[in-house]
């Protein structure tokens, strides 16, 4: 059994999804290391650097199925260096001296960095798959609410009305942008790292550059002849995009949490039969999904400190920043998978309550259209005077606990400036949404035509 939030069997599903965890487990890491070593040997054989028959043995026998984990751990422990232990393990079991040509001319970072890139590429595909599903769900909800008007909130308080479909479509707009940024990063991020001890290809001989490009081609990775062992910025940039993606989801989780509050109740997470909210209060239905989405954004953003620090590499190599990324990259992608799982469940099974959305439009007795009233009066008495008049009526209504709308209608200056029919229209919250309905539908149309 593992340890910590991502390792404990009774806790790990609260922080991550099993599919993403499997990408970063021991077996998959070893598979990728084997794949890189095999591909290196095959490229060297094609170029006449090592004998073809030795590369064939390496291809056939360097695999996870041939690894005794206990013996590998002992080999690693004895050498004090993981990849040295790995190479020694296979040198001892490969026949016909093929082990002498494993890891030929290579350096640890070539193999481990390239292997990590292969893992990250799988994590990337998993992330895109989850993101596409979430966008579909948000689009569906936004479409369903495209004719609904709700409260627009500023600083946690009622501001002016907004089209509810637009309220959700804004998230979709951000997610489409980040999806495209992730796609655009692929060639830069998913790059092989075969360049030798200090990035000079010296150990690989005269055919080193040709060999490294061939390895990249075989692994379906891009190739950069300038070794990037010390240039960790590609991963910082990539995880920065993931952190922004996490931030959008975290913001959505926070807002769904607010909308779930008892006094608002515009949104409810699904509570199927048997789901519990509290051991103390049997009737509680807490918005745990939304809370988790918000919490995981905090965890991911904290991981970015490690990523930024990982760029501070000494000269041509050290393991300090490297080790930062070994921790942060898997954890960021795993936490992100947990965010997707929670927010997808909330969107798929949660309910937006139309009655509550409508009710909340009227809880402040007309103050939701104070901007509209001010602008209508501005052409008659000037904006500053209109602002002061509506401001004073608002204060009076709060202090005396009276109806804002009734006080507006009773004001003599307003009666002179606006007719009852005009006031009826001005107080109609459903017709004061600006361009939000149009913009919401524009975003949904952009999504319908989005090229994945």
CSV table of C-alpha atoms in Angstrom, one decimal:
chain,number,residue,atom,x,y,z
A,1,UNK,CA,0.0,0.0,0.0
A,2,UNK,CA,1.2,3.5,-0.8
A,3,UNK,CA,1.6,6.6,1.3
A,4,UNK,CA,0.2,10.1,1.1
A,5,UNK,CA,-2.8,11.5,-0.7
A,6,UNK,CA,-1.8,10.1,-4.1
A,7,UNK,CA,-0.6,6.7,-2.8
A,8,UNK,CA,-3.0,5.6,-0.1
A,9,UNK,CA,-5.6,3.3,-1.5
A,10,UNK,CA,-8.4,4.7,0.6
A,11,UNK,CA,-7.5,8.3,-0.4
A,12,UNK,CA,-5.9,8.4,-3.8
A,13,UNK,CA,-9.2,8.5,-5.7
A,14,UNK,CA,-10.1,11.7,-3.8
A,15,UNK,CA,-7.1,13.4,-5.5
A,16,UNK,CA,-6.5,11.8,-8.8
A,17,UNK,CA,-7.9,9.4,-11.4
A,18,UNK,CA,-6.6,5.8,-11.8
A,19,UNK,CA,-5.9,6.2,-15.5
A,20,UNK,CA,-3.5,9.1,-14.8
A,21,UNK,CA,-1.9,7.3,-11.9
A,22,UNK,CA,-1.2,4.3,-14.1
A,23,UNK,CA,0.8,6.6,-16.5
A,24,UNK,CA,3.1,7.5,-13.6
A,25,UNK,CA,3.5,4.2,-11.9
A,26,UNK,CA,6.7,2.1,-11.6
A,27,UNK,CA,5.7,-0.3,-14.4
A,28,UNK,CA,5.0,2.4,-17.0
A,29,UNK,CA,8.1,4.3,-16.1
A,30,UNK,CA,10.2,1.2,-16.6
A,31,UNK,CA,8.4,0.4,-19.8
A,32,UNK,CA,9.4,3.8,-21.2
A,33,UNK,CA,13.0,3.5,-20.0
A,34,UNK,CA,13.2,0.1,-21.8
A,35,UNK,CA,11.6,1.6,-24.9
A,36,UNK,CA,14.2,4.4,-25.0
A,37,UNK,CA,17.1,2.0,-24.5
A,38,UNK,CA,15.8,-0.4,-27.2
A,39,UNK,CA,15.2,2.4,-29.6
A,40,UNK,CA,18.7,3.8,-29.0
A,41,UNK,CA,20.3,0.4,-29.6
A,42,UNK,CA,18.3,-0.1,-32.8
A,43,UNK,CA,19.2,3.4,-34.2
A,44,UNK,CA,22.9,2.7,-33.4
A,45,UNK,CA,22.7,-0.7,-35.1
A,46,UNK,CA,21.1,0.9,-38.3
A,47,UNK,CA,24.0,3.3,-38.4
A,48,UNK,CA,26.7,0.6,-37.8
A,49,UNK,CA,27.6,1.9,-34.3
A,50,UNK,CA,26.8,-1.4,-32.6
A,51,UNK,CA,26.3,-4.9,-34.0
A,52,UNK,CA,22.8,-5.6,-35.3
A,53,UNK,CA,22.5,-9.0,-33.6
A,54,UNK,CA,23.2,-7.3,-30.2
A,55,UNK,CA,20.4,-4.7,-30.8
A,56,UNK,CA,18.1,-7.6,-31.7
A,57,UNK,CA,18.8,-9.3,-28.3
A,58,UNK,CA,18.2,-6.0,-26.6
A,59,UNK,CA,14.9,-5.6,-28.4
A,60,UNK,CA,13.8,-9.1,-27.5
A,61,UNK,CA,14.8,-9.1,-23.8
A,62,UNK,CA,15.0,-5.6,-22.4
A,63,UNK,CA,11.4,-5.4,-21.1
A,64,UNK,CA,9.4,-5.2,-17.9
A,65,UNK,CA,8.4,-8.8,-18.1
A,66,UNK,CA,12.1,-9.7,-17.7
A,67,UNK,CA,12.6,-7.6,-14.6
A,68,UNK,CA,12.6,-9.1,-11.1
A,69,UNK,CA,11.6,-6.0,-9.1
A,70,UNK,CA,13.4,-7.2,-6.0
A,71,UNK,CA,16.6,-7.8,-7.8
A,72,UNK,CA,16.4,-4.5,-9.6
A,73,UNK,CA,15.9,-2.7,-6.3
A,74,UNK,CA,19.0,-4.5,-4.9
A,75,UNK,CA,21.0,-3.6,-8.0
A,76,UNK,CA,19.9,0.0,-7.7
A,77,UNK,CA,20.6,0.1,-3.9
A,78,UNK,CA,24.1,-1.4,-4.4
A,79,UNK,CA,25.0,1.2,-7.0
A,80,UNK,CA,23.3,4.1,-5.4
A,81,UNK,CA,22.2,5.2,-8.9
A,82,UNK,CA,19.0,4.0,-10.4
A,83,UNK,CA,20.0,3.8,-14.1
A,84,UNK,CA,23.3,2.3,-13.2
A,85,UNK,CA,21.5,-0.4,-11.3
A,86,UNK,CA,19.1,-0.8,-14.3
A,87,UNK,CA,21.9,-1.2,-16.8
A,88,UNK,CA,23.9,-3.6,-14.5
A,89,UNK,CA,20.7,-5.7,-14.0
A,90,UNK,CA,20.4,-6.3,-17.7
A,91,UNK,CA,24.1,-6.7,-18.4
A,92,UNK,CA,23.9,-9.6,-16.0
A,93,UNK,CA,21.0,-11.3,-17.8
A,94,UNK,CA,21.5,-10.5,-21.5
A,95,UNK,CA,23.2,-13.3,-23.4
A,96,UNK,CA,26.1,-13.2,-25.9
A,97,UNK,CA,27.6,-10.1,-24.3
A,98,UNK,CA,24.7,-8.0,-25.6
A,99,UNK,CA,24.6,-6.1,-22.3
A,100,UNK,CA,27.9,-4.4,-23.3
A,101,UNK,CA,26.0,-2.6,-26.0
A,102,UNK,CA,23.0,-1.5,-23.9
A,103,UNK,CA,23.1,2.2,-23.0
A,104,UNK,CA,26.1,2.5,-25.4
A,105,UNK,CA,27.7,5.9,-25.2
A,106,UNK,CA,24.7,7.3,-23.4
A,107,UNK,CA,24.1,9.3,-20.2
A,108,UNK,CA,21.4,8.8,-17.6
A,109,UNK,CA,19.6,12.0,-18.4
A,110,UNK,CA,19.2,11.1,-22.0
A,111,UNK,CA,17.2,8.0,-21.0
A,112,UNK,CA,15.3,9.3,-18.1
A,113,UNK,CA,14.3,12.6,-19.7
A,114,UNK,CA,13.2,11.0,-22.9
A,115,UNK,CA,11.3,8.3,-20.9
A,116,UNK,CA,9.6,11.0,-18.9
A,117,UNK,CA,8.6,12.8,-22.1
A,118,UNK,CA,7.0,9.6,-23.3
A,119,UNK,CA,5.1,9.4,-20.1
A,120,UNK,CA,4.1,13.0,-20.3
A,121,UNK,CA,2.9,12.5,-23.8
A,122,UNK,CA,0.5,9.8,-22.6
A,123,UNK,CA,-0.6,12.1,-19.7
A,124,UNK,CA,-1.2,14.9,-22.3
A,125,UNK,CA,-3.5,12.6,-24.4
A,126,UNK,CA,-5.4,11.7,-21.2
A,127,UNK,CA,-5.7,15.4,-20.3
A,128,UNK,CA,-7.0,16.3,-23.7
A,129,UNK,CA,-9.6,13.5,-23.6
A,130,UNK,CA,-10.9,14.6,-20.2
A,131,UNK,CA,-10.9,18.3,-21.3
A,132,UNK,CA,-13.0,17.5,-24.4
A,133,UNK,CA,-15.5,15.6,-22.3
A,134,UNK,CA,-15.8,18.5,-19.9
A,135,UNK,CA,-16.2,21.0,-22.7
A,136,UNK,CA,-19.1,18.9,-24.2
A,137,UNK,CA,-20.9,18.9,-20.8
A,138,UNK,CA,-20.4,22.7,-20.3
A,139,UNK,CA,-21.6,23.3,-23.8
A,140,UNK,CA,-24.7,21.2,-23.2
A,141,UNK,CA,-25.6,23.1,-20.0
A,142,UNK,CA,-24.9,26.4,-21.6
A,143,UNK,CA,-27.2,25.6,-24.5
A,144,UNK,CA,-29.9,24.5,-22.1
A,145,UNK,CA,-29.7,27.8,-20.2
A,146,UNK,CA,-29.2,30.0,-23.3
A,147,UNK,CA,-32.6,31.7,-22.8
A,148,UNK,CA,-32.4,32.0,-19.0
A,149,UNK,CA,-31.7,35.3,-17.2
A,150,UNK,CA,-29.9,35.2,-13.9
A,151,UNK,CA,-28.1,37.4,-11.4
A,152,UNK,CA,-24.7,38.7,-12.4
A,153,UNK,CA,-22.5,39.0,-9.3
A,154,UNK,CA,-19.7,41.4,-8.6
A,155,UNK,CA,-17.6,41.1,-5.4
A,156,UNK,CA,-20.0,38.4,-4.2
A,157,UNK,CA,-23.0,40.7,-4.5
A,158,UNK,CA,-25.8,41.2,-6.9
A,159,UNK,CA,-24.7,43.4,-9.8
A,160,UNK,CA,-26.9,43.4,-12.9
A,161,UNK,CA,-28.7,40.6,-14.8
A,162,UNK,CA,-26.8,38.3,-17.1
A,163,UNK,CA,-27.7,35.6,-19.6
A,164,UNK,CA,-27.1,32.3,-17.8
A,165,UNK,CA,-25.9,30.5,-20.9
A,166,UNK,CA,-23.3,33.2,-21.3
A,167,UNK,CA,-22.3,32.8,-17.6
A,168,UNK,CA,-21.4,29.2,-18.4
A,169,UNK,CA,-20.1,29.8,-21.9
A,170,UNK,CA,-17.4,32.0,-20.6
A,171,UNK,CA,-15.8,29.0,-19.0
A,172,UNK,CA,-16.1,27.1,-22.3
A,173,UNK,CA,-14.4,30.0,-24.1
A,174,UNK,CA,-11.4,29.8,-21.7
A,175,UNK,CA,-11.2,26.1,-22.0
A,176,UNK,CA,-11.1,26.2,-25.8
A,177,UNK,CA,-8.3,28.6,-25.7
A,178,UNK,CA,-6.3,26.4,-23.3
A,179,UNK,CA,-7.0,23.3,-25.3
A,180,UNK,CA,-5.5,25.0,-28.3
A,181,UNK,CA,-2.5,26.2,-26.3
A,182,UNK,CA,-1.9,22.6,-25.2
A,183,UNK,CA,-2.1,21.4,-28.8
A,184,UNK,CA,0.3,24.2,-30.0
A,185,UNK,CA,2.8,23.2,-27.3
A,186,UNK,CA,3.2,19.6,-28.5
A,187,UNK,CA,6.2,19.9,-30.9
A,188,UNK,CA,8.1,22.0,-28.3
A,189,UNK,CA,7.4,19.8,-25.3
A,190,UNK,CA,7.4,16.3,-26.7
A,191,UNK,CA,11.1,16.4,-27.7
A,192,UNK,CA,13.7,13.6,-27.3
A,193,UNK,CA,16.7,14.3,-25.0
A,194,UNK,CA,19.4,12.2,-26.6
A,195,UNK,CA,22.5,14.5,-26.6
A,196,UNK,CA,25.1,12.9,-24.3
A,197,UNK,CA,26.7,13.8,-21.0
A,198,UNK,CA,26.9,17.6,-21.4
A,199,UNK,CA,24.8,18.0,-24.5
A,200,UNK,CA,27.8,17.6,-26.9
A,201,UNK,CA,27.1,14.1,-28.3
A,202,UNK,CA,30.7,13.2,-27.6
A,203,UNK,CA,30.0,9.7,-26.3
A,204,UNK,CA,28.0,8.9,-29.4
A,205,UNK,CA,30.8,9.6,-31.9
A,206,UNK,CA,30.7,11.2,-35.3
A,207,UNK,CA,27.2,9.9,-36.0
A,208,UNK,CA,25.7,11.2,-32.8
A,209,UNK,CA,23.5,13.9,-34.3
A,210,UNK,CA,22.2,11.6,-37.0
A,211,UNK,CA,21.6,8.8,-34.4
A,212,UNK,CA,19.7,11.2,-32.0
A,213,UNK,CA,17.4,12.4,-34.8
A,214,UNK,CA,16.7,8.8,-35.8
A,215,UNK,CA,15.8,7.9,-32.2
A,216,UNK,CA,13.4,10.8,-32.0
A,217,UNK,CA,11.8,9.8,-35.3
A,218,UNK,CA,11.4,6.2,-34.1
A,219,UNK,CA,9.8,7.4,-30.8
A,220,UNK,CA,7.5,9.8,-32.6
A,221,UNK,CA,9.0,12.8,-30.8
A,222,UNK,CA,10.4,16.0,-32.2
A,223,UNK,CA,14.1,16.6,-32.4
A,224,UNK,CA,16.2,19.5,-31.2
A,225,UNK,CA,19.9,19.2,-31.9
A,226,UNK,CA,20.6,21.6,-29.1
A,227,UNK,CA,20.6,19.4,-26.0
A,228,UNK,CA,18.1,20.6,-23.5
A,229,UNK,CA,19.2,18.8,-20.3
A,230,UNK,CA,19.7,22.2,-18.7
A,231,UNK,CA,16.8,24.0,-20.5
A,232,UNK,CA,13.8,23.0,-18.4
A,233,UNK,CA,11.6,25.8,-19.7
A,234,UNK,CA,9.6,23.6,-22.0
A,235,UNK,CA,8.2,21.8,-19.0
A,236,UNK,CA,7.7,25.0,-17.1
A,237,UNK,CA,5.7,26.4,-20.0
A,238,UNK,CA,3.6,23.2,-20.4
A,239,UNK,CA,2.8,22.9,-16.7
A,240,UNK,CA,2.0,26.7,-16.6
A,241,UNK,CA,-0.7,26.0,-19.2
A,242,UNK,CA,-2.0,23.1,-17.0
A,243,UNK,CA,-2.0,25.4,-14.0
A,244,UNK,CA,-4.1,27.9,-15.9
A,245,UNK,CA,-6.4,25.1,-17.0
A,246,UNK,CA,-6.6,24.1,-13.3
A,247,UNK,CA,-7.3,27.7,-12.4
A,248,UNK,CA,-10.3,27.9,-14.8
A,249,UNK,CA,-11.7,24.7,-13.3
A,250,UNK,CA,-11.0,25.9,-9.8
A,251,UNK,CA,-12.8,29.2,-10.4
A,252,UNK,CA,-15.8,27.2,-11.8
A,253,UNK,CA,-15.7,24.9,-8.7
A,254,UNK,CA,-15.7,28.0,-6.4
A,255,UNK,CA,-18.6,29.5,-8.2
A,256,UNK,CA,-20.6,26.3,-8.2
A,257,UNK,CA,-19.9,26.1,-4.5
A,258,UNK,CA,-21.3,29.6,-4.1
A,259,UNK,CA,-24.4,28.8,-6.2
A,260,UNK,CA,-25.0,25.8,-4.0
A,261,UNK,CA,-25.3,27.8,-0.8
A,262,UNK,CA,-28.6,27.4,1.0
A,263,UNK,CA,-29.6,31.1,0.5
A,264,UNK,CA,-28.8,31.0,-3.2
A,265,UNK,CA,-29.5,27.3,-4.3
A,266,UNK,CA,-29.2,27.9,-8.0
A,267,UNK,CA,-27.1,24.8,-8.4
A,268,UNK,CA,-27.1,21.4,-6.6
A,269,UNK,CA,-24.7,18.5,-6.9
A,270,UNK,CA,-26.4,15.2,-7.5
A,271,UNK,CA,-27.0,13.1,-4.3
A,272,UNK,CA,-27.9,9.7,-5.4
A,273,UNK,CA,-29.3,7.1,-3.1
A,274,UNK,CA,-26.9,6.3,-0.4
A,275,UNK,CA,-24.6,9.3,-0.9
A,276,UNK,CA,-23.8,11.0,2.5
A,277,UNK,CA,-23.1,14.6,3.3
A,278,UNK,CA,-22.3,14.4,7.0
A,279,UNK,CA,-21.9,11.9,9.8
A,280,UNK,CA,-23.4,14.5,12.2
A,281,UNK,CA,-26.2,16.1,10.2
A,282,UNK,CA,-28.2,13.5,8.3
A,283,UNK,CA,-29.9,16.0,6.0
A,284,UNK,CA,-26.8,17.8,4.8
A,285,UNK,CA,-26.0,17.8,1.1
A,286,UNK,CA,-22.6,19.4,1.0
A,287,UNK,CA,-21.1,20.5,-2.3
A,288,UNK,CA,-18.0,18.2,-1.9
A,289,UNK,CA,-17.4,18.0,-5.7
A,290,UNK,CA,-17.1,21.7,-6.1
A,291,UNK,CA,-14.9,22.0,-3.0
A,292,UNK,CA,-12.5,19.4,-4.3
A,293,UNK,CA,-12.2,21.1,-7.7
A,294,UNK,CA,-11.3,24.4,-5.9
A,295,UNK,CA,-8.9,22.6,-3.5
A,296,UNK,CA,-7.0,20.8,-6.2
A,297,UNK,CA,-6.4,24.1,-8.0
A,298,UNK,CA,-4.6,25.3,-4.9
A,299,UNK,CA,-2.4,22.1,-4.8
A,300,UNK,CA,-1.5,22.5,-8.5
A,301,UNK,CA,-0.7,26.1,-8.2
A,302,UNK,CA,1.6,25.4,-5.2
A,303,UNK,CA,3.5,22.8,-7.3
A,304,UNK,CA,4.4,25.5,-9.8
A,305,UNK,CA,7.0,26.9,-7.3
A,306,UNK,CA,8.9,23.6,-7.9
A,307,UNK,CA,8.6,24.0,-11.6
A,308,UNK,CA,10.0,27.6,-11.7
A,309,UNK,CA,12.8,26.6,-9.4
A,310,UNK,CA,13.7,23.7,-11.7
A,311,UNK,CA,15.1,26.2,-14.2
A,312,UNK,CA,18.0,27.0,-11.9
A,313,UNK,CA,20.4,24.4,-13.2
A,314,UNK,CA,24.2,24.5,-12.5
A,315,UNK,CA,26.4,24.6,-15.6
A,316,UNK,CA,25.7,21.6,-17.8
A,317,UNK,CA,23.9,19.3,-15.3
A,318,UNK,CA,22.7,18.7,-11.8
A,319,UNK,CA,19.9,16.7,-10.4
A,320,UNK,CA,18.4,19.5,-8.2
A,321,UNK,CA,16.0,21.0,-10.7
A,322,UNK,CA,15.6,17.6,-12.3
A,323,UNK,CA,14.3,16.1,-9.1
A,324,UNK,CA,11.8,19.0,-8.7
A,325,UNK,CA,10.3,18.0,-12.0
A,326,UNK,CA,10.1,14.3,-11.1
A,327,UNK,CA,7.9,15.4,-8.2
A,328,UNK,CA,5.9,18.2,-9.7
A,329,UNK,CA,5.1,17.1,-13.3
A,330,UNK,CA,3.4,13.8,-12.2
A,331,UNK,CA,1.6,15.4,-9.3
A,332,UNK,CA,0.3,18.3,-11.4
A,333,UNK,CA,-1.1,15.9,-14.0
A,334,UNK,CA,-2.6,13.6,-11.4
A,335,UNK,CA,-4.2,16.3,-9.4
A,336,UNK,CA,-5.5,17.7,-12.7
A,337,UNK,CA,-7.1,14.4,-13.5
A,338,UNK,CA,-8.9,14.5,-10.1
A,339,UNK,CA,-10.2,18.0,-10.9
A,340,UNK,CA,-11.5,16.8,-14.2
A,341,UNK,CA,-13.2,13.8,-12.5
A,342,UNK,CA,-14.9,16.0,-9.9
A,343,UNK,CA,-16.0,18.8,-12.2
A,344,UNK,CA,-17.2,16.4,-14.9
A,345,UNK,CA,-19.4,14.6,-12.3
A,346,UNK,CA,-20.8,17.9,-11.1
A,347,UNK,CA,-21.6,19.0,-14.6
A,348,UNK,CA,-23.0,15.7,-15.7
A,349,UNK,CA,-25.2,15.0,-12.7
A,350,UNK,CA,-25.8,18.4,-11.1
A,351,UNK,CA,-28.9,20.5,-11.6
A,352,UNK,CA,-29.4,24.2,-12.2
A,353,UNK,CA,-32.7,25.2,-10.5
A,354,UNK,CA,-34.6,27.6,-12.8
A,355,UNK,CA,-37.0,28.6,-10.0
A,356,UNK,CA,-34.2,29.7,-7.7
A,357,UNK,CA,-32.5,31.5,-10.6
A,358,UNK,CA,-35.7,33.4,-11.2
A,359,UNK,CA,-36.4,34.1,-7.5
A,360,UNK,CA,-32.9,35.5,-6.9
A,361,UNK,CA,-33.5,38.1,-9.7
A,362,UNK,CA,-36.1,39.8,-7.4
A,363,UNK,CA,-34.6,39.5,-3.9
A,364,UNK,CA,-33.4,43.1,-3.8
A,365,UNK,CA,-36.6,44.6,-5.0
A,366,UNK,CA,-35.4,46.2,-8.2
A,367,UNK,CA,-31.8,47.2,-7.2
A,368,UNK,CA,-30.5,44.8,-9.9
A,369,UNK,CA,-31.4,47.4,-12.5
A,370,UNK,CA,-29.9,50.4,-10.8
A,371,UNK,CA,-27.4,50.9,-13.6
A,372,UNK,CA,-30.2,50.8,-16.1
A,373,UNK,CA,-32.2,53.4,-14.2
A,374,UNK,CA,-29.2,55.7,-13.9
A,375,UNK,CA,-28.5,55.5,-17.6
A,376,UNK,CA,-32.1,56.2,-18.5
A,377,UNK,CA,-32.2,59.2,-16.2
A,378,UNK,CA,-28.8,60.5,-17.5
A,379,UNK,CA,-30.3,61.9,-20.7
A,380,UNK,CA,-32.8,63.8,-18.7
A,381,UNK,CA,-30.9,65.1,-15.6
A,382,UNK,CA,-27.2,64.2,-16.4
A,383,UNK,CA,-25.2,61.2,-15.3
A,384,UNK,CA,-23.8,62.6,-12.1
A,385,UNK,CA,-27.2,63.8,-10.8
A,386,UNK,CA,-28.8,60.4,-11.9
A,387,UNK,CA,-26.1,58.5,-10.0
A,388,UNK,CA,-26.6,60.5,-6.9
A,389,UNK,CA,-30.4,60.2,-7.0
A,390,UNK,CA,-30.4,56.4,-7.4
A,391,UNK,CA,-27.6,56.1,-4.8
A,392,UNK,CA,-29.7,58.1,-2.3
A,393,UNK,CA,-32.8,56.1,-3.0
A,394,UNK,CA,-30.8,52.8,-2.6
A,395,UNK,CA,-29.5,53.9,0.8
A,396,UNK,CA,-32.9,55.0,2.0
A,397,UNK,CA,-34.4,51.7,1.0
A,398,UNK,CA,-31.8,49.8,2.9
A,399,UNK,CA,-32.0,51.9,6.0
A,400,UNK,CA,-35.7,51.9,6.2
A,401,UNK,CA,-36.1,48.4,4.9
A,402,UNK,CA,-38.5,49.5,2.2
A,403,UNK,CA,-38.9,48.6,-1.5
A,404,UNK,CA,-36.4,50.1,-3.8
A,405,UNK,CA,-38.7,49.9,-6.7
A,406,UNK,CA,-41.6,51.6,-4.9
A,407,UNK,CA,-39.3,54.3,-3.7
A,408,UNK,CA,-38.0,54.9,-7.2
A,409,UNK,CA,-41.6,55.1,-8.6
A,410,UNK,CA,-42.6,57.5,-5.8
A,411,UNK,CA,-39.7,60.0,-6.4
A,412,UNK,CA,-40.9,63.2,-7.9
A,413,UNK,CA,-37.8,63.9,-10.0
A,414,UNK,CA,-38.1,60.4,-11.5
A,415,UNK,CA,-41.8,60.9,-12.1
A,416,UNK,CA,-41.0,64.0,-14.2
A,417,UNK,CA,-38.3,62.3,-16.2
A,418,UNK,CA,-39.8,58.8,-16.8
A,419,UNK,CA,-43.4,57.5,-17.4
A,420,UNK,CA,-44.9,54.6,-15.6
A,421,UNK,CA,-44.6,52.6,-18.9
A,422,UNK,CA,-40.9,53.4,-19.2
A,423,UNK,CA,-40.4,52.4,-15.6
A,424,UNK,CA,-42.2,49.1,-16.1
A,425,UNK,CA,-39.7,48.3,-18.9
A,426,UNK,CA,-36.7,49.5,-16.9
A,427,UNK,CA,-37.6,47.2,-14.0
A,428,UNK,CA,-38.0,44.2,-16.3
A,429,UNK,CA,-34.8,42.3,-15.4
A,430,UNK,CA,-35.3,39.9,-18.3
A,431,UNK,CA,-34.7,42.6,-20.9
A,432,UNK,CA,-31.5,44.0,-19.4
A,433,UNK,CA,-28.8,41.5,-20.3
A,434,UNK,CA,-26.8,43.7,-22.8
A,435,UNK,CA,-25.0,41.6,-25.4
A,436,UNK,CA,-24.6,38.6,-23.0
A,437,UNK,CA,-27.2,36.4,-24.8
A,438,UNK,CA,-25.7,37.1,-28.2
A,439,UNK,CA,-22.1,36.6,-27.0
A,440,UNK,CA,-23.1,33.3,-25.2
A,441,UNK,CA,-24.5,31.9,-28.4
A,442,UNK,CA,-21.5,33.1,-30.3
A,443,UNK,CA,-19.2,31.1,-28.0
A,444,UNK,CA,-21.4,28.1,-28.4
A,445,UNK,CA,-21.3,28.4,-32.2
A,446,UNK,CA,-17.5,28.7,-32.0
A,447,UNK,CA,-17.4,25.6,-29.9
A,448,UNK,CA,-19.6,23.7,-32.4
A,449,UNK,CA,-17.1,24.6,-35.1
A,450,UNK,CA,-14.0,24.1,-33.0
A,451,UNK,CA,-11.3,21.9,-34.6
A,452,UNK,CA,-10.2,19.3,-32.1
